[in-house]
Amino acid sequence: MALSIVHRATGIALYVGTLMLAWWLIAAASGPAAYAHVQAFTGSIIGRLIMFGYTWALMHHMLSGIRHFVWDLGYGFKANEREALTWGALIGGIALTVLIWIIAYAIGGGR
Amino acid sequence: MSTADTPKRSMRTPLGRVRNLGAAHSGTSDFWRQRLTAVAMVLLMIPVVVVIMMLLGRNQAYAKQILGSLPIAIIMVLFIIASAWHMKIGMQVVIEDYVHNEKLKLASIMLNNFFSIAVALASIYAILQLSAGV
Ligand code: HEM
Ligand code: HEM
């Protein structure tokens, strides 16, 4: 139950985060100097924390959203099923986030 | 819309039927579109994450080359359209839940529309420019 507020909070965080996406794409279109600027930010400690938070928000919101689909279709309302879906979204979101970052660093994103 | 006296089988739960009937009187169709765009994003998630990962730590020339290639540009544009649409609907639900002053509510909903459209257009414009430059 308490997780629905997390779904809402991550949705709002992702909403604001689209500014980052737009900034990044515009910088890529503008040229090397602008792009280097964005990378200086995303490469900083704060930038990395934000990126990590964004990854988690996206992964959690996605799984939690899929949980909503299950309910929309009329399944998963029993107490134990609700528990399982909720924990699945929680643990799955963290697991996917960590996995993505391990892969990112493994392929050299952490430079 | 089917009327109440013609019971049809529906995939919607009772809650689903009444969600989003708030201030903008947009009816249940926003509910459907929010699901539609969410499913689209789930389908696009793996390619989008792969593209972003390919670009990590690379320079602008490489980013331009990748983002400007046709299939990737299309995937990115589709994802941007789905997320802007989805987030506009989602934020409207949030506004309707928390903002009860009528004027403030309308102003917030307007701002929400402007923000979502502006972010989407700016991002799409950037991708088109990257594609044209290749
Ligand atoms: C699907 C969403 C996203 C995921 C999963 C993701 C994931 C990551 C990961 C794993 C890193 C590597 C950490 C590092 O290099 O230090 C990173 C860094 C970075 N992210 Fe993202 N990110 C996402 C969205 C974005 C967005 C919206 C932007 C736009 C600002 C962005 C731009 C960057 C950049 C430029 C870096 C720094 C690495 C570099 O020097 O190129 N990413 N992100
Ligand atoms: C990745 C796949 C995604 C899925 C499966 C998904 C799914 C959902 C679902 C099912 C809802 C409705 C929840 C409800 O009725 O209470 C929702 C709400 C919302 N989503 Fe998403 N979403 C996704 C991505 C995103 C993204 C990328 C953004 C922002 C850019 C976003 C922003 C929002 C917002 C602001 C809400 C409203 C929150 C609320 O009403 O509590 N979502 N999402």
Coordinates of N, CA and C in Angstrom, one line a residue, chain A residues 5 8 11-12 14-16 18-19 21-32 35-36 39 51 58-59 61-62 66 68-69 71-75 77 99-101 103-104 107-109 111, chain B residues 11-13 19 31 35 38-39 41-42 45 49 52-60 63-64 67 76 79-80 83 86-88 91 93-94 97-98 111-112 115-116 119 122-123 126-127 129-130:
Chain A
I5 N 2.7 5.4 -3.1 CA 3.3 6.8 -3.0 C 4.7 6.8 -3.6
R8 N 4.2 7.2 -7.3 CA 3.9 8.6 -7.5 C 5.2 9.5 -7.5
G11 N 7.4 8.8 -10.4 CA 6.8 9.4 -11.6 C 7.1 10.9 -11.7
I12 N 7.0 11.6 -10.5 CA 7.3 13.0 -10.5 C 8.8 13.2 -10.7
L14 N 10.8 11.4 -12.4 CA 11.1 11.1 -13.9 C 10.6 12.3 -14.7
Y15 N 9.5 12.9 -14.3 CA 9.0 14.1 -15.0 C 10.0 15.2 -15.0
V16 N 10.6 15.5 -13.8 CA 11.6 16.5 -13.8 C 12.9 16.1 -14.5
T18 N 13.2 14.5 -17.2 CA 13.2 14.7 -18.7 C 13.9 16.0 -19.1
L19 N 14.1 16.9 -18.2 CA 14.9 18.1 -18.4 C 16.3 17.7 -18.7
L21 N 17.3 14.8 -19.9 CA 17.3 14.1 -21.2 C 17.3 15.2 -22.3
A22 N 16.5 16.2 -22.2 CA 16.4 17.3 -23.2 C 17.8 18.0 -23.3
W23 N 18.3 18.3 -22.1 CA 19.6 19.0 -22.1 C 20.7 18.2 -22.8
W24 N 20.7 16.9 -22.5 CA 21.7 16.1 -23.0 C 21.6 16.0 -24.6
L25 N 20.4 15.8 -25.1 CA 20.2 15.7 -26.5 C 20.5 17.0 -27.2
I26 N 20.1 18.1 -26.6 CA 20.3 19.4 -27.2 C 21.9 19.7 -27.3
A27 N 22.5 19.3 -26.2 CA 24.0 19.4 -26.1 C 24.6 18.6 -27.2
A28 N 24.2 17.4 -27.4 CA 24.7 16.5 -28.5 C 24.5 17.1 -29.8
A29 N 23.4 17.8 -30.0 CA 23.1 18.4 -31.3 C 23.9 19.7 -31.5
S30 N 24.3 20.4 -30.3 CA 24.9 21.7 -30.4 C 26.4 21.6 -30.8
G31 N 27.1 20.5 -30.3 CA 28.5 20.4 -30.6 C 29.3 19.9 -29.4
P32 N 30.6 19.7 -29.7 CA 31.5 19.1 -28.7 C 31.6 19.9 -27.4
Y35 N 28.5 19.4 -25.3 CA 28.4 18.0 -24.8 C 29.4 17.8 -23.7
A36 N 30.6 18.4 -23.8 CA 31.6 18.2 -22.8 C 31.1 18.8 -21.5
Q39 N 28.8 16.3 -19.9 CA 29.6 15.2 -19.3 C 30.3 15.6 -18.1
M51 N 22.2 10.5 -11.7 CA 22.1 9.4 -12.7 C 21.6 8.1 -12.1
L58 N 13.4 5.1 -12.7 CA 12.9 4.5 -13.9 C 12.6 3.0 -13.8
M59 N 13.5 2.3 -13.2 CA 13.3 0.8 -13.1 C 12.2 0.5 -12.1
H61 N 9.7 2.5 -11.1 CA 8.4 3.0 -11.6 C 7.9 2.0 -12.7
M62 N 8.8 1.5 -13.5 CA 8.4 0.6 -14.6 C 7.8 -0.7 -14.0
I66 N 4.0 -2.1 -14.1 CA 3.6 -3.4 -14.5 C 2.6 -4.0 -13.5
H68 N 0.7 -2.4 -11.7 CA -0.6 -1.8 -11.9 C -1.4 -2.4 -13.0
F69 N -0.7 -2.8 -14.1 CA -1.3 -3.5 -15.2 C -2.0 -4.8 -14.7
W71 N -3.1 -5.5 -11.9 CA -4.4 -5.1 -11.1 C -5.5 -4.6 -12.1
D72 N -5.1 -3.8 -13.1 CA -6.0 -3.4 -14.1 C -6.7 -4.5 -14.8
L73 N -6.0 -5.6 -15.0 CA -6.6 -6.8 -15.7 C -7.4 -7.6 -14.7
G74 N -7.4 -7.2 -13.4 CA -8.3 -7.8 -12.5 C -7.6 -9.0 -11.7
Y75 N -6.3 -9.1 -11.8 CA -5.6 -10.1 -11.0 C -4.8 -9.6 -9.9
F77 N -5.2 -9.4 -6.5 CA -5.8 -8.6 -5.4 C -5.7 -9.3 -4.1
L99 N 22.4 -3.9 -11.6 CA 22.8 -4.7 -12.8 C 23.2 -3.7 -13.9
I100 N 22.4 -2.7 -14.2 CA 22.7 -1.7 -15.2 C 24.0 -1.0 -14.9
W101 N 24.2 -0.6 -13.7 CA 25.4 0.1 -13.3 C 26.6 -0.7 -13.4
I103 N 27.0 -3.2 -15.5 CA 27.3 -3.4 -16.9 C 28.0 -2.1 -17.4
A104 N 27.4 -0.9 -17.0 CA 27.9 0.4 -17.4 C 29.3 0.6 -17.1
I107 N 31.6 -1.8 -19.1 CA 32.0 -1.4 -20.5 C 32.6 -0.1 -20.6
G108 N 33.0 0.5 -19.4 CA 33.9 1.7 -19.5 C 33.1 3.0 -19.3
G109 N 31.9 2.9 -18.8 CA 31.2 4.2 -18.5 C 31.7 4.9 -17.3
R111 N 34.7 5.8 -16.7 CA 35.9 6.5 -16.9 C 35.8 8.0 -16.4
Chain B
M11 N -12.0 -5.1 -19.6 CA -10.7 -5.4 -18.9 C -10.5 -4.5 -17.7
R12 N -11.4 -3.5 -17.6 CA -11.2 -2.5 -16.6 C -11.7 -2.9 -15.2
T13 N -11.0 -2.6 -14.2 CA -11.5 -2.8 -12.9 C -12.4 -1.6 -12.5
R19 N -11.3 6.4 -12.6 CA -10.1 7.3 -12.5 C -10.1 8.3 -13.6
F31 N -7.1 7.5 -19.1 CA -6.6 6.3 -18.4 C -6.1 5.3 -19.4
R35 N -2.0 3.9 -20.1 CA -1.6 2.5 -20.2 C -0.9 2.2 -21.5
A38 N 2.5 3.6 -21.4 CA 3.4 2.9 -20.5 C 3.8 1.6 -21.1
V39 N 2.9 0.9 -21.8 CA 3.3 -0.4 -22.5 C 4.3 -0.1 -23.6
M41 N 6.5 2.2 -23.6 CA 7.8 2.5 -22.9 C 8.5 1.2 -22.4
V42 N 7.6 0.3 -21.9 CA 8.2 -1.0 -21.5 C 8.8 -1.7 -22.7
M45 N 12.1 0.0 -23.6 CA 13.0 0.2 -22.6 C 14.4 -0.4 -22.9
V49 N 17.8 1.7 -23.2 CA 18.9 1.6 -22.2 C 20.2 1.2 -22.9
I52 N 21.7 4.3 -24.6 CA 22.4 5.2 -23.6 C 23.7 4.6 -23.1
M53 N 23.7 3.3 -22.9 CA 24.9 2.6 -22.4 C 26.0 2.7 -23.4
M54 N 25.6 2.6 -24.7 CA 26.6 2.7 -25.8 C 27.3 4.0 -25.8
L55 N 26.6 5.1 -25.3 CA 27.1 6.4 -25.4 C 27.9 6.8 -24.1
L56 N 27.8 6.1 -23.1 CA 28.5 6.5 -21.8 C 30.0 6.6 -22.0
G57 N 30.5 7.8 -21.6 CA 32.0 8.0 -21.7 C 32.5 8.3 -23.1
R58 N 31.6 8.3 -24.1 CA 32.1 8.6 -25.4 C 31.9 10.0 -25.7
N59 N 32.6 10.5 -26.8 CA 32.6 11.9 -27.1 C 31.4 12.3 -28.0
Q60 N 31.2 13.6 -28.3 CA 30.1 14.1 -29.0 C 30.0 13.6 -30.4
A63 N 28.4 10.2 -30.2 CA 27.0 10.4 -29.8 C 26.2 10.8 -31.0
K64 N 26.7 11.8 -31.8 CA 26.0 12.3 -32.9 C 25.8 11.2 -34.0
L67 N 23.2 8.6 -32.3 CA 21.8 9.1 -32.1 C 21.2 9.6 -33.5
M76 N 14.4 6.6 -30.3 CA 14.5 7.7 -29.3 C 13.2 8.6 -29.4
F79 N 10.2 6.9 -28.0 CA 10.3 6.9 -26.5 C 10.0 8.3 -25.9
I80 N 10.5 9.3 -26.6 CA 10.2 10.7 -26.1 C 8.7 11.0 -26.2
S83 N 6.9 9.0 -23.4 CA 7.1 9.5 -22.1 C 6.4 10.9 -21.9
H86 N 2.7 10.3 -21.6 CA 2.4 9.6 -20.3 C 2.6 10.5 -19.1
M87 N 3.7 11.3 -19.1 CA 3.9 12.1 -17.9 C 3.0 13.2 -17.8
K88 N 2.5 13.7 -18.9 CA 1.5 14.8 -18.9 C 0.2 14.3 -18.3
M91 N 0.9 13.6 -14.5 CA 1.0 14.8 -13.6 C -0.3 15.4 -13.5
V93 N -3.2 13.9 -13.2 CA -3.8 13.2 -12.1 C -3.3 13.6 -10.7
V94 N -2.0 13.8 -10.6 CA -1.4 14.3 -9.4 C -2.0 15.7 -9.0
D97 N -5.4 15.6 -7.8 CA -5.5 15.0 -6.4 C -5.2 16.0 -5.3
Y98 N -4.2 16.9 -5.6 CA -3.7 17.8 -4.6 C -4.1 19.2 -4.6
L111 N 0.4 24.7 -17.2 CA 1.8 24.7 -17.1 C 2.3 23.3 -17.4
N112 N 1.6 22.3 -16.9 CA 2.0 20.9 -17.1 C 2.0 20.6 -18.6
F115 N 5.0 22.4 -20.3 CA 6.2 21.8 -19.9 C 6.4 20.5 -20.7
S116 N 5.4 19.7 -20.7 CA 5.5 18.4 -21.4 C 5.7 18.6 -22.9
V119 N 9.4 20.1 -23.5 CA 10.4 19.1 -23.4 C 10.5 18.1 -24.5
A122 N 11.7 20.0 -27.8 CA 13.1 20.3 -27.7 C 13.9 19.0 -28.0
S123 N 13.5 17.9 -27.4 CA 14.3 16.7 -27.5 C 14.2 16.1 -28.9
A126 N 16.2 18.2 -31.3 CA 17.7 17.8 -31.2 C 18.0 16.6 -32.0
I127 N 17.1 15.6 -31.9 CA 17.4 14.3 -32.6 C 17.3 14.5 -34.1
Q129 N 17.9 17.1 -35.7 CA 19.1 17.9 -36.1 C 20.3 16.9 -36.2
L130 N 20.4 16.0 -35.2 CA 21.5 15.1 -35.3 C 21.4 14.2 -36.5

